[in-house]
Coordinates of C-alpha atoms in Angstrom, one line a residue:
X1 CA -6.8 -34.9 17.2
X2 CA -8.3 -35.0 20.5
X3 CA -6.8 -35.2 24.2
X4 CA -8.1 -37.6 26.5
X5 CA -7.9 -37.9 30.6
X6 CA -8.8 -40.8 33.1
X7 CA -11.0 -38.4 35.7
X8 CA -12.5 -40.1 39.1
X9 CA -14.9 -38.3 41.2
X10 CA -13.2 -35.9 43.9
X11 CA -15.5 -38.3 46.4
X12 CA -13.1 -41.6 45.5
X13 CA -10.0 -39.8 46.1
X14 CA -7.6 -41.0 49.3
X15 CA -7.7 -39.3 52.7
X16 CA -4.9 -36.9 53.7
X17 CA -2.2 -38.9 55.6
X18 CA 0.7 -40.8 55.0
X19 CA 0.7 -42.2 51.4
X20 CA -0.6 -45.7 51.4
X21 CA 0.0 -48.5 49.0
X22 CA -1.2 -48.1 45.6
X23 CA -4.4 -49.5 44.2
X24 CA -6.6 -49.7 41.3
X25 CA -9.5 -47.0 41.4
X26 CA -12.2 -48.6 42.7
X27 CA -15.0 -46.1 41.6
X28 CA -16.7 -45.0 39.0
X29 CA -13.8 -43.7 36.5
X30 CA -14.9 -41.0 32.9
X31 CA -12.8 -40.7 29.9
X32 CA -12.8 -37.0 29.5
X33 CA -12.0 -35.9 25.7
X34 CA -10.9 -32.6 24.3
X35 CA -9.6 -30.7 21.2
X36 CA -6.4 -30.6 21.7
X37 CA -5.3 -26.3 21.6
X38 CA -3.4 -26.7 18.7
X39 CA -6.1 -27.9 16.6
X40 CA -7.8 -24.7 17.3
X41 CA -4.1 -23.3 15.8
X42 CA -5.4 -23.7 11.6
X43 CA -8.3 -22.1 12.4
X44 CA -6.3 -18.8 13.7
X45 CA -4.1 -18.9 10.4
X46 CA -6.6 -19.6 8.1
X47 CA -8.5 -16.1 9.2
X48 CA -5.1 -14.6 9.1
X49 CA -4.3 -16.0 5.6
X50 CA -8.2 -14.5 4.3
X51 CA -7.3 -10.9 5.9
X52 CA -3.9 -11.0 3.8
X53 CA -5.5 -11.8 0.7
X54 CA -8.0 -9.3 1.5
X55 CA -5.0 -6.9 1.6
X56 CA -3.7 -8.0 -1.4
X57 CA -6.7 -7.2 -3.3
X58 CA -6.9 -4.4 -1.5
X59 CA -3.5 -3.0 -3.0
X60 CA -4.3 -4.7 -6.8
X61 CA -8.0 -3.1 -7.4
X62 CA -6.6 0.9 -6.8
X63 CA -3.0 -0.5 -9.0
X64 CA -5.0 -2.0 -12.0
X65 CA -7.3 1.3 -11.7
X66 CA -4.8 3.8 -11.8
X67 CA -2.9 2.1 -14.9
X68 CA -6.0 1.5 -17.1
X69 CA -6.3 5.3 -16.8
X70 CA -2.4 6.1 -17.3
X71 CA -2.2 4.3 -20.8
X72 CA -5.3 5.7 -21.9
X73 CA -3.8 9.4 -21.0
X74 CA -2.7 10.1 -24.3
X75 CA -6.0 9.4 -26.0
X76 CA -8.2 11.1 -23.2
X77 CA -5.7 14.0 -24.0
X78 CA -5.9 13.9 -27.7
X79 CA -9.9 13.4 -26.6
X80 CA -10.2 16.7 -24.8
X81 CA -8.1 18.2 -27.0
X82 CA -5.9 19.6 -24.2
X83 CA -2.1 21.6 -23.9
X84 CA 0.4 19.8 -21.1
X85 CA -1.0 22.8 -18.7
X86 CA -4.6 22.0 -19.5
X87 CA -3.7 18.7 -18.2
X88 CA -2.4 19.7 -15.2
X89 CA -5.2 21.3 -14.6
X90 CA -7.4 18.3 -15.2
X91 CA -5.6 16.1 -13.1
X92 CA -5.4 18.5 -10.3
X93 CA -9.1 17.2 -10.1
X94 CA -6.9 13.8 -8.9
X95 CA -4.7 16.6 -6.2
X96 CA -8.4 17.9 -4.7
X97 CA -9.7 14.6 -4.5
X98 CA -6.6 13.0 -2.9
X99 CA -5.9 15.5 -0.5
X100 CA -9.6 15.4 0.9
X101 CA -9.2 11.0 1.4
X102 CA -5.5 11.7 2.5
X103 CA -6.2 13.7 5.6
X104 CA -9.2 12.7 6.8
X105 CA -8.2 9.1 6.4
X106 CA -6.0 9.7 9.9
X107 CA -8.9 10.6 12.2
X108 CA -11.9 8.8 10.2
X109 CA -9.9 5.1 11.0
X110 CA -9.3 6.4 14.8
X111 CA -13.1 6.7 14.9
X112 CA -14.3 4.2 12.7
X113 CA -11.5 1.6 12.0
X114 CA -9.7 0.4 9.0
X115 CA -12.6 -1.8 7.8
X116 CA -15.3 0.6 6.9
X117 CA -12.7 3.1 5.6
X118 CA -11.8 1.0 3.2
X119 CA -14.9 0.0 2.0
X120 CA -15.4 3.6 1.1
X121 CA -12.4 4.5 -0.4
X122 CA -13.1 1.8 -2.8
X123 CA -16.6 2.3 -3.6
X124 CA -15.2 6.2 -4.8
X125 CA -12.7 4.8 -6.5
X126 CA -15.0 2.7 -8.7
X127 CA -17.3 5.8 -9.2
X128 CA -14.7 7.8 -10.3
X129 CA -13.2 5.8 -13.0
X130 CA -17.0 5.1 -14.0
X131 CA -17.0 9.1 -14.2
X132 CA -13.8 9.1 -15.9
X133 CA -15.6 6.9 -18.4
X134 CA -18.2 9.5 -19.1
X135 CA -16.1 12.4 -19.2
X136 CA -14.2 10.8 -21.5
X137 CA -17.7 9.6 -23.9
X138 CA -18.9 13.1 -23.6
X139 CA -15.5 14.9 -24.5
X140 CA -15.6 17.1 -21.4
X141 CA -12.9 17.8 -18.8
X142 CA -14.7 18.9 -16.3
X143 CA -16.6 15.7 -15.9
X144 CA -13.1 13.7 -16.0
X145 CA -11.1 16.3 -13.7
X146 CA -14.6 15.3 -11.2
X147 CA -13.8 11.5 -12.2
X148 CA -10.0 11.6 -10.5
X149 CA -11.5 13.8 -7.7
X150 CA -13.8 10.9 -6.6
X151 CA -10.4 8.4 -7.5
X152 CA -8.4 10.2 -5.8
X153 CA -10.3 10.6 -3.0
X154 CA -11.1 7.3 -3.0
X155 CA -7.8 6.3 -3.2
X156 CA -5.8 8.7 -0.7
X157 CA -8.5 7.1 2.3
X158 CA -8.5 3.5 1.2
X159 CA -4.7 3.6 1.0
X160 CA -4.3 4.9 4.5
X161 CA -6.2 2.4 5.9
X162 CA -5.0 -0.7 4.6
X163 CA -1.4 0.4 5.5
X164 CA -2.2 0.7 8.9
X165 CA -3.5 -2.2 8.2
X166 CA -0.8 -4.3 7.1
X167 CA 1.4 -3.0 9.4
X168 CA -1.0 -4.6 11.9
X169 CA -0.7 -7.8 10.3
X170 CA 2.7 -7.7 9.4
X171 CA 3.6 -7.2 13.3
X172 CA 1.4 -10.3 14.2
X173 CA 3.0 -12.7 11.6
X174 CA 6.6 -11.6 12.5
X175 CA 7.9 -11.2 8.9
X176 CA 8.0 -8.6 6.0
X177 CA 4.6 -8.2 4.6
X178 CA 4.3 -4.5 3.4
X179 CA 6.6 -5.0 0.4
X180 CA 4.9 -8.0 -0.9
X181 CA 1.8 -6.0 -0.1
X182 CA 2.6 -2.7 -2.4
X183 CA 4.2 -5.6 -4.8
X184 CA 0.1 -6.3 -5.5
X185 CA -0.3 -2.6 -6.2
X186 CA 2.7 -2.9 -8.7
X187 CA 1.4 -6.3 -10.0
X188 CA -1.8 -4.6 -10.7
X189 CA -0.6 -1.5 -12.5
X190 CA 0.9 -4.1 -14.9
X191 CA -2.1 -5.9 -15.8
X192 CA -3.9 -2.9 -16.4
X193 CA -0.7 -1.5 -18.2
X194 CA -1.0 -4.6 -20.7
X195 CA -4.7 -4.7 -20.9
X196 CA -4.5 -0.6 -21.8
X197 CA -1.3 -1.2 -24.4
X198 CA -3.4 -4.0 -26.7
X199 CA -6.8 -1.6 -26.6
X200 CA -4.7 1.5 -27.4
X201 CA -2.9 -0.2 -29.9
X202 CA -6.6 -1.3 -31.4
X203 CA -7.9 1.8 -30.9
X204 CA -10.3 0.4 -28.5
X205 CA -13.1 2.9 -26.8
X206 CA -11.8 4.6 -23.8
X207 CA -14.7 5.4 -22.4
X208 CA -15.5 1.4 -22.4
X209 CA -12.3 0.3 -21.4
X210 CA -12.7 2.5 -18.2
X211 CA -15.7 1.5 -17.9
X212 CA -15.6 -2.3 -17.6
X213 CA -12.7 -2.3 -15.6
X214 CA -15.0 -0.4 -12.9
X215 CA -17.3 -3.4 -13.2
X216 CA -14.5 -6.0 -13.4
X217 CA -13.1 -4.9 -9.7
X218 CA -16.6 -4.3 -7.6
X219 CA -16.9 -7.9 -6.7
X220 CA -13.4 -8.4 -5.8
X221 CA -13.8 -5.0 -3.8
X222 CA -16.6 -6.5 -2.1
X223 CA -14.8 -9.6 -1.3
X224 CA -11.8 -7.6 0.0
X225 CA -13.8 -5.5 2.5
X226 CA -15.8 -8.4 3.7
X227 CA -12.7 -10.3 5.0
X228 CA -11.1 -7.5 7.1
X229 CA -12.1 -7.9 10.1
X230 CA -13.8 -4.6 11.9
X231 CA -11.9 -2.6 15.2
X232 CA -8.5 -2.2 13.6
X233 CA -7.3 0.7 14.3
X234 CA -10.3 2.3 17.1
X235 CA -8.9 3.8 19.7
X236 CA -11.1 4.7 22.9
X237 CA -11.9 7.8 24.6
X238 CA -9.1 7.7 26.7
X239 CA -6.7 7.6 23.6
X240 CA -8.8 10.0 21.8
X241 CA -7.8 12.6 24.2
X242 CA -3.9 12.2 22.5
X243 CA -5.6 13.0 19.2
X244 CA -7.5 15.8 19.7
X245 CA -7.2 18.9 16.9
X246 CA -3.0 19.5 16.6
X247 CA -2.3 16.4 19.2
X248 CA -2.1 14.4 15.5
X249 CA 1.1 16.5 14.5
X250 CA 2.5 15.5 17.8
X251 CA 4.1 12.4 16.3
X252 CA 6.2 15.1 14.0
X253 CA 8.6 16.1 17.6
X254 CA 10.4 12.9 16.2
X255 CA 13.3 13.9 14.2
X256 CA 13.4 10.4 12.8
X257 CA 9.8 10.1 11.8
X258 CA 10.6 13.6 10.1
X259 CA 13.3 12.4 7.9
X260 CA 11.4 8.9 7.3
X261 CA 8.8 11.5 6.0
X262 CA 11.4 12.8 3.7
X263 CA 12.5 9.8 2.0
X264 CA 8.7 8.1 1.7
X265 CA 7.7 11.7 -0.1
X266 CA 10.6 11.4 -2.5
X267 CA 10.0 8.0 -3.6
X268 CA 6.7 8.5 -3.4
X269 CA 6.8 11.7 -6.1
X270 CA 9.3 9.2 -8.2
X271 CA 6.5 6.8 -8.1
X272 CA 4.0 8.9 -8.9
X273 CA 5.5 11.1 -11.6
X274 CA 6.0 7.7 -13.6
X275 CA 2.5 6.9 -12.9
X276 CA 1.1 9.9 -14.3
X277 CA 3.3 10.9 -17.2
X278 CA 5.7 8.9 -18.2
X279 CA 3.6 7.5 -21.2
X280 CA 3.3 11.7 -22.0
X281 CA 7.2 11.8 -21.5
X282 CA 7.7 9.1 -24.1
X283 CA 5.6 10.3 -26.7
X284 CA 6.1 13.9 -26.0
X285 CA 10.2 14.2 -25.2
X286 CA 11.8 11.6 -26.9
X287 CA 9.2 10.8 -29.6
X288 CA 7.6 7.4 -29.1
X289 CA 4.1 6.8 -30.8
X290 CA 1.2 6.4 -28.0
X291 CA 1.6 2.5 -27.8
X292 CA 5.0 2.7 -27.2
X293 CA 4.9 5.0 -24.5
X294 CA 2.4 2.4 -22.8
X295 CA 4.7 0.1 -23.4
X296 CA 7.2 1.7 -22.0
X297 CA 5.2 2.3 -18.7
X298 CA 4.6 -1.2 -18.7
X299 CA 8.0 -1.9 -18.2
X300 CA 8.1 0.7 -15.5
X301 CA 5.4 -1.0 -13.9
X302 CA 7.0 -4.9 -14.4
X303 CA 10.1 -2.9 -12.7
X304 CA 8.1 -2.2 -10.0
X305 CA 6.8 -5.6 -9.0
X306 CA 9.4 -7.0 -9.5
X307 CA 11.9 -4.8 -6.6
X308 CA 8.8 -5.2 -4.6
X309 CA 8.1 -9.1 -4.6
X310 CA 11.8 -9.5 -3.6
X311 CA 12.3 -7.2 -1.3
X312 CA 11.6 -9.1 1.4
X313 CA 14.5 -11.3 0.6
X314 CA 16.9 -8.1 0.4
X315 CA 15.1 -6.7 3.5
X316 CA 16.1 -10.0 5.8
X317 CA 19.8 -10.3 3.9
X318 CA 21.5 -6.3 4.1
X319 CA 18.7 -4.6 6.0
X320 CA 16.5 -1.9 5.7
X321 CA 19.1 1.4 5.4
X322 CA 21.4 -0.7 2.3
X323 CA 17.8 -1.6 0.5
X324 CA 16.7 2.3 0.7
X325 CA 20.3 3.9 0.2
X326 CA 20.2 1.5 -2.4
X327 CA 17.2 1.7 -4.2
X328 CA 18.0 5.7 -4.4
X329 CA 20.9 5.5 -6.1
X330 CA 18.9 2.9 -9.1
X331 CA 16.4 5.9 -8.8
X332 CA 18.5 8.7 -9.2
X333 CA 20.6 6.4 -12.3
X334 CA 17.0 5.8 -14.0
X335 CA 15.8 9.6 -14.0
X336 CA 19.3 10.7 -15.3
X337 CA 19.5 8.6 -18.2
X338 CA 15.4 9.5 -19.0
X339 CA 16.1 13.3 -18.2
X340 CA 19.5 13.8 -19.9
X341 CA 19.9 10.3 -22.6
X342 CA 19.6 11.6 -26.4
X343 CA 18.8 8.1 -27.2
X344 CA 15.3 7.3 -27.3
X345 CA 16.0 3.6 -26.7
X346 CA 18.4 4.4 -24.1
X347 CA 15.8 6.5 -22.1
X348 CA 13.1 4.1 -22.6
X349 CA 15.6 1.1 -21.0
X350 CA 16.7 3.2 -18.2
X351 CA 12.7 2.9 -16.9
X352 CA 13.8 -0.1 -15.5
X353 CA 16.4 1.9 -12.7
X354 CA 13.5 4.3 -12.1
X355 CA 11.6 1.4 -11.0
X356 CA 13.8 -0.9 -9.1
X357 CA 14.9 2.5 -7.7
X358 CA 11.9 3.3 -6.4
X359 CA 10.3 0.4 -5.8
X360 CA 11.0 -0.5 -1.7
X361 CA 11.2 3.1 -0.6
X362 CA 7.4 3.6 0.2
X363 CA 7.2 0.7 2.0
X364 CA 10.2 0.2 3.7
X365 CA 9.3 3.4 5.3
X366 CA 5.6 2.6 6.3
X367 CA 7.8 -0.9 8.2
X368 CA 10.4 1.3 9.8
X369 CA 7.7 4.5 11.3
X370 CA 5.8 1.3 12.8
X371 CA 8.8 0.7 15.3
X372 CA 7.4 2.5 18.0
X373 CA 5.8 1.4 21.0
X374 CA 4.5 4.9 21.1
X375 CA 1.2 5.3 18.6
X376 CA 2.5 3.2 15.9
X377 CA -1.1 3.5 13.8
X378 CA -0.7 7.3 14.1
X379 CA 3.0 7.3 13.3
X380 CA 1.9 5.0 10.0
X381 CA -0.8 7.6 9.2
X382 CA 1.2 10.2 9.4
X383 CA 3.7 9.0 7.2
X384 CA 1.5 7.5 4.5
X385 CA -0.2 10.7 4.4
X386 CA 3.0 12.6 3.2
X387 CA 3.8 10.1 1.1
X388 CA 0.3 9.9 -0.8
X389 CA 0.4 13.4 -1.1
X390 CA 3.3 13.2 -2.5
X391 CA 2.2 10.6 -4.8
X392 CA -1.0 12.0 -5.8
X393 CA -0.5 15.6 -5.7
X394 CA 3.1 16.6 -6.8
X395 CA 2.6 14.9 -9.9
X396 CA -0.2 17.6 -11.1
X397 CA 2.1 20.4 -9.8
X398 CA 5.1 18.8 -12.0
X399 CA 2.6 19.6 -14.9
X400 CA 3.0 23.2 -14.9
X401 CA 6.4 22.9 -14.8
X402 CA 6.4 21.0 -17.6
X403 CA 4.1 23.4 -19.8
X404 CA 7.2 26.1 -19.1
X405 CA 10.2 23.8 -19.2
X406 CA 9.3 20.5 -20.9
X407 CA 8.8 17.1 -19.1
X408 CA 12.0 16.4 -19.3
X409 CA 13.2 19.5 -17.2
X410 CA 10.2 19.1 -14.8
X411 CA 11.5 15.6 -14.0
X412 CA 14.8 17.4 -12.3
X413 CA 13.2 18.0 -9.6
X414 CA 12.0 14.4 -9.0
X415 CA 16.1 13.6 -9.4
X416 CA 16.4 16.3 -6.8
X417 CA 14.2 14.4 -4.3
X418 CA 15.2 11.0 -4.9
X419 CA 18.9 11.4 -4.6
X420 CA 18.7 13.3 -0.9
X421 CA 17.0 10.1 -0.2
X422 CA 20.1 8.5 -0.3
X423 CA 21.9 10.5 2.4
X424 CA 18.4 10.3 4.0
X425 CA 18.4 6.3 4.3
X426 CA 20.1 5.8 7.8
X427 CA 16.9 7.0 9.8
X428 CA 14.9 3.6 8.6
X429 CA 17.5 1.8 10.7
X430 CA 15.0 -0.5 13.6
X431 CA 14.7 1.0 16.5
X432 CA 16.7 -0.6 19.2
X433 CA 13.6 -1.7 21.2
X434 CA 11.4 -2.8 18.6
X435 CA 11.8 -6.8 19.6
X436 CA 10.7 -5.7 23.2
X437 CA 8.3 -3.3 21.8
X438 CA 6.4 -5.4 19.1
X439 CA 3.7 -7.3 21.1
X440 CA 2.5 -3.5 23.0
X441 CA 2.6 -2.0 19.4
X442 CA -0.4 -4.4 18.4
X443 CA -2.5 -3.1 21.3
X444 CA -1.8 0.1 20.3
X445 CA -3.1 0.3 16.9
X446 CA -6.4 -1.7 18.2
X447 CA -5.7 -4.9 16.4
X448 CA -9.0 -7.5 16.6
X449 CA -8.1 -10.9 17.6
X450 CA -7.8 -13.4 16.1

């Protein structure tokens, strides 16, 4: 659609004076055509729309990773041969690795942006399940423990980034986006989950499996990191000075960033405890067979996605402290019933509370540490980074508690966590000058335009 003007040459118009009687133009007259500026309004939302998708497979590549390795942990453990400690001590390979991506994740997207950060952190995440996959041919822990250090590392600075990310993105559109976001990372450790059940079940290689999921994911990687656009998150020199050594742990003064901290790492560790042993806890503490435990995770998974995808509707109806408060008390229901239940059937349904519980926690507190006019990218680093520590290294540590009390026990103090969560929830309330706040906040983080 185009707007067009009758224009006559500045040379044609009347002399000042008293207005005189109206006449035709009698020069030479232009019709002067434009785009109108709202046709230039598709092209903004269709560069939008790519940089979500991008986000979405940003959060489904690490998701259908992770779970291609989780249901194949009982066979890589039968594989190496290896004790619930030995384990632990394998998958602290996975605590190394994440800690390294997790904490430099913060300054390297400061310096950097989001963009190339994330192309990284995916490119080690593909190596390392490709090492995984050789580890696992060649029966030798090491080379797997080295395999989750690249994932993990991969993993703890890829997911940094694209939260700040989608925080950006979430603040320009106006509407909840992070849920639906970490729904794609719960979508995708189902579809592993179900590809992993049916090649356990068929005794498929493991060492294959891992490998051609590697493959499968590098071109939508590729895609992914081509469609973010680059500058999100740069801050200049100036701003630099605010996050010089220690000036990053300034954002910590903020009692309620503190206890935001507190509820992401609990939900976090819940998340993160299913992800890395509740096939073991099946098989190993109430005696399902190795598919069934996948199975089992599967449903944990489905539980996941599920919260997640509809959270958003939740989100806009109670609000954010009811959704969390909430969601901790499915949590802390869940665990219970998997800790305490004699029933194996009974423990493997209550999977579903674990994972509705914990479901909205993680990102329901990335949304709420963004409402801050002051250094919202930092504030969302900072608080991802506990909670991927959480997520990636308590796990490991809940391993050796598990070699001296059982899985079962070790899972208390996930319970522990997730119910102080609960009394926790009132500090995601919005901050009271978030609507004023909002269109600063994108500044801030160093969003591109659009």
């Amino acid at each position: 659609m185009y707007v067009c003007t009758l224009t006559e040459p500045l040379a044609r118009l009347p002399p000042p004076g008293p207005p005189a009687r109206p006449t035709r133009p009698t020069g030479p007259t232009r019709l002067a055509c434009h785009p109108a500026r709202r046709d230039r309004r598709p092209l903004m939302d269709s560069a939008l729309r790519r940089r979500r998708l991008a986000l979405l497979l940003a959060f489904f590549i690490p998701g259908i990773s992770m779970s291609s390795w989780i249901t194949r942990t009982p066979a890589i453990r039968d594989i190496l041969g290896a004790s619930t400690g030995e384990m632990g001590l394998v998958l602290f390979g996975l605590s190394v690795g994440s800690m390294t991506g997790i904490l430099s994740a913060g300054p390297l997207v400061r310096r950097f942006g989001t963009r190339p950060v994330t192309a990284v952190g995916l490119a080690l995440m593909i190596a390392g399940m490709a090492t995984i996959a050789i580890g696992a041919a060649t029966s030798i822990a090491f080379v797997v423990a080295a395999g989750l250090a690249f994932f993990g590392g991969g993993m703890g600075s890829a997911e940094i980034a694209v939260n700040i990310e989608g925080s950006v993105v979430e603040q320009i559109q106006g509407r909840p986006l992070l849920t639906t976001l970490h729904g794609c990372f719960s979508l995708g450790t189902v579809a592993g989950a179900v590809v992993g059940i049916g090649l356990t079940a068929t005794d498929f290689p493991v060492a294959l499996h891992l490998t051609l999921v590697a493959l499968v994911t590098i071109p939508a990687a590729i895609w992914a990191v081509r469609a973010i656009p680059a500058g999100t998150g740069i801050q200049s020199r100036a701003a630099d000075a605010s996050t010089a050594p220690g000036a990053s742990l300034a954002v910590w003064r903020d009692a309620r960033l503190v206890l935001i901290g507190l509820i992401v790492l609990a939900m976090a560790l819940a998340e993160g405890a299913a992800n890395d042993w509740l096939p073991l806890l099946m098989v190993d503490g109430h005696g399902f067979d190795a598919a069934s435990g996948s199975l089992v995770f599967a449903g944990f998974a489905a539980s996941m996605t599920i919260g997640r995808f509809s959270g958003g509707f939740f989100l806009s109806r109670f609000g954010r402290v009811a959704v969390v408060r909430t969601s901790a008390v499915f949590g802390v229901i869940g665990l219970a019933l998997v800790i305490f239940a004699g029933n194996p059937v009974l423990a493997g349904l209550a999977v579903v509370f674990w994972g509705l519980g914990t479901s909205l926690g993680f990102p329901v507190s990335i949304s709420a540490a963004g409402d801050s006019p002051h250094d919202p990218a930092g504030r969302v680093a900072a608080v991802a980074t506990a909670g991927y520590v959480a997520f990636l290294v308590g796990p490991p540590l809940l391993g050796f508690l598990g070699d001296q009390y059982g899985l079962r026990g070790a899972m208390i103090v996930v319970l522990v966590f997730v119910g102080a969560a609960a009394f926790l929830a009132p500090a995601v309330r919005p901050a009271s000058a978030l609507p004023a706040s909002r269109p600063q906040a994108e500044d801030d983080v160093g969003a591109a335009p659009e």
